[in-house]
């Protein structure tokens, strides 16, 4: 069975609509797909209609932006209930914060001599409530400030660079509560990507377990094969299950296409075994 439990649509920073995403997943042989838009669940209903037409098993998901100590983390919720009021309200609050962050990012870029970036980013954001750094990145590529989005992130959109502004995302405990309260499973997304040393990783995992976390994303487009092994070991040590997903955003963006998800290392307990 081909499983992909992390993907994005135009409801956040993906390039395909929810229906197109489902179609691409089916054509690439995916049997079970989770749509996990950033801080947004409005794509789940259209994805579900498409999935029913194609006979794809769709898992309702979300990827919540969280602030933990000085680090921004992403927590994926799988098998969530999209009608759970605290989850719906919590995500709406994060999206409102995004709007303010986008304005501050644009001011910061303007101070560095790049004007019009908010309007530019908005043109790429199909969902007006969800302007992300990816939309700014696409605009900065369009206007010739860098060769591709990766280069834009390096030069403009990461800590210390002109378009980066600190932001207070949701608290980890709140995000976990919204997910679990809705009946979902909380997954620590792409842990290898965070700027944390081993001691900090251990502290995060301990807290994640105490808060009722279910799984670690072991296989993801952000991990190297060596990191698959490292995070499989962490998962095992902390009694966590393992998740796997491409983190697909669109054709030609990112490292892995939808469904291009290598098998979990031996010894992992797949988080989807209970779905
Ligand atoms: P935001 O949630 O608005 O801060 O945007 C985060 C998104 O930016 C991530 O989900 C990725 O899609 C994208 N992103 C982050 N870092 C990079 C990078 N180095 N290159 C390309 N895209 C990135
Ligand atoms: Mn993204
Ligand atoms: Mn992420
Ligand atoms: Mn993602």
mmCIF file of N, CA, C and O and ligand atoms in Angstrom, residues 6-8 12-13 36-38 63 74 76 189-190 193 217 222 246-249, ligand 4:
data_model
loop_
_atom_site.group_PDB
_atom_site.id
_atom_site.type_symbol
_atom_site.label_atom_id
_atom_site.label_comp_id
_atom_site.label_asym_id
_atom_site.label_seq_id
_atom_site.Cartn_x
_atom_site.Cartn_y
_atom_site.Cartn_z
ATOM 1 N N UNK A 6 1.459 13.657 4.214
ATOM 2 C CA UNK A 6 1.820 15.076 4.371
ATOM 3 C C UNK A 6 1.817 15.730 2.991
ATOM 4 O O UNK A 6 2.658 15.423 2.145
ATOM 5 N N UNK A 7 0.849 16.630 2.757
ATOM 6 C CA UNK A 7 0.787 17.296 1.455
ATOM 7 C C UNK A 7 0.015 18.608 1.585
ATOM 8 O O UNK A 7 -0.707 18.825 2.551
ATOM 9 N N UNK A 8 0.216 19.463 0.589
ATOM 10 C CA UNK A 8 -0.373 20.815 0.618
ATOM 11 C C UNK A 8 -1.136 21.123 -0.664
ATOM 12 O O UNK A 8 -0.757 20.684 -1.745
ATOM 13 N N UNK A 12 -3.360 26.314 1.293
ATOM 14 C CA UNK A 12 -2.240 26.941 2.010
ATOM 15 C C UNK A 12 -1.195 27.327 0.955
ATOM 16 O O UNK A 12 -1.500 28.150 0.093
ATOM 17 N N UNK A 13 -0.009 26.728 0.982
ATOM 18 C CA UNK A 13 1.023 27.180 0.046
ATOM 19 C C UNK A 13 1.333 26.175 -1.048
ATOM 20 O O UNK A 13 2.389 26.240 -1.666
ATOM 21 N N UNK A 36 -2.624 18.055 4.429
ATOM 22 C CA UNK A 36 -2.193 18.682 5.691
ATOM 23 C C UNK A 36 -1.808 20.133 5.442
ATOM 24 O O UNK A 36 -0.641 20.503 5.570
ATOM 25 N N UNK A 37 -2.779 20.957 5.068
ATOM 26 C CA UNK A 37 -2.463 22.355 4.794
ATOM 27 C C UNK A 37 -2.042 23.081 6.070
ATOM 28 O O UNK A 37 -2.509 22.774 7.159
ATOM 29 N N UNK A 38 -1.182 24.093 5.901
ATOM 30 C CA UNK A 38 -0.737 24.900 7.031
ATOM 31 C C UNK A 38 -1.930 25.643 7.654
ATOM 32 O O UNK A 38 -2.564 26.477 6.977
ATOM 33 N N UNK A 63 -1.484 20.917 9.282
ATOM 34 C CA UNK A 63 -0.119 21.123 9.783
ATOM 35 C C UNK A 63 -0.119 22.444 10.546
ATOM 36 O O UNK A 63 -0.263 23.513 9.947
ATOM 37 N N UNK A 74 6.407 22.492 13.407
ATOM 38 C CA UNK A 74 5.173 22.116 12.727
ATOM 39 C C UNK A 74 4.653 20.813 13.311
ATOM 40 O O UNK A 74 5.384 19.830 13.387
ATOM 41 N N UNK A 76 1.779 18.048 12.756
ATOM 42 C CA UNK A 76 0.752 17.531 11.847
ATOM 43 C C UNK A 76 -0.311 16.818 12.676
ATOM 44 O O UNK A 76 0.012 16.047 13.580
ATOM 45 N N UNK A 189 6.283 17.011 12.888
ATOM 46 C CA UNK A 189 6.656 17.033 11.465
ATOM 47 C C UNK A 189 8.148 17.285 11.287
ATOM 48 O O UNK A 189 8.772 18.000 12.073
ATOM 49 N N UNK A 190 8.713 16.697 10.262
ATOM 50 C CA UNK A 190 10.118 16.880 9.820
ATOM 51 C C UNK A 190 11.070 17.378 10.915
ATOM 52 O O UNK A 190 11.627 18.479 10.815
ATOM 53 N N UNK A 193 14.593 19.132 10.570
ATOM 54 C CA UNK A 193 14.745 20.456 9.983
ATOM 55 C C UNK A 193 14.927 21.556 11.027
ATOM 56 O O UNK A 193 15.273 22.676 10.690
ATOM 57 N N UNK A 217 7.456 12.157 12.402
ATOM 58 C CA UNK A 217 7.579 12.001 10.959
ATOM 59 C C UNK A 217 9.014 11.562 10.659
ATOM 60 O O UNK A 217 9.939 12.353 10.751
ATOM 61 N N UNK A 222 11.974 16.426 3.735
ATOM 62 C CA UNK A 222 13.023 17.250 4.358
ATOM 63 C C UNK A 222 14.139 16.426 4.985
ATOM 64 O O UNK A 222 15.072 17.008 5.515
ATOM 65 N N UNK A 246 5.439 13.030 1.820
ATOM 66 C CA UNK A 246 6.327 13.735 0.881
ATOM 67 C C UNK A 246 6.488 15.209 1.239
ATOM 68 O O UNK A 246 7.493 15.817 0.939
ATOM 69 N N UNK A 247 5.479 15.822 1.869
ATOM 70 C CA UNK A 247 5.416 17.279 2.063
ATOM 71 C C UNK A 247 5.373 17.965 0.688
ATOM 72 O O UNK A 247 5.947 19.032 0.488
ATOM 73 N N UNK A 248 4.646 17.336 -0.213
ATOM 74 C CA UNK A 248 4.525 17.846 -1.591
ATOM 75 C C UNK A 248 3.792 19.191 -1.593
ATOM 76 O O UNK A 248 2.756 19.344 -0.957
ATOM 77 N N UNK A 249 4.371 20.147 -2.340
ATOM 78 C CA UNK A 249 3.736 21.458 -2.501
ATOM 79 C C UNK A 249 3.283 21.705 -3.939
ATOM 80 O O UNK A 249 2.341 22.456 -4.159
HETATM 81 MN MN1 LIG B 4 4.260 20.770 5.134
#
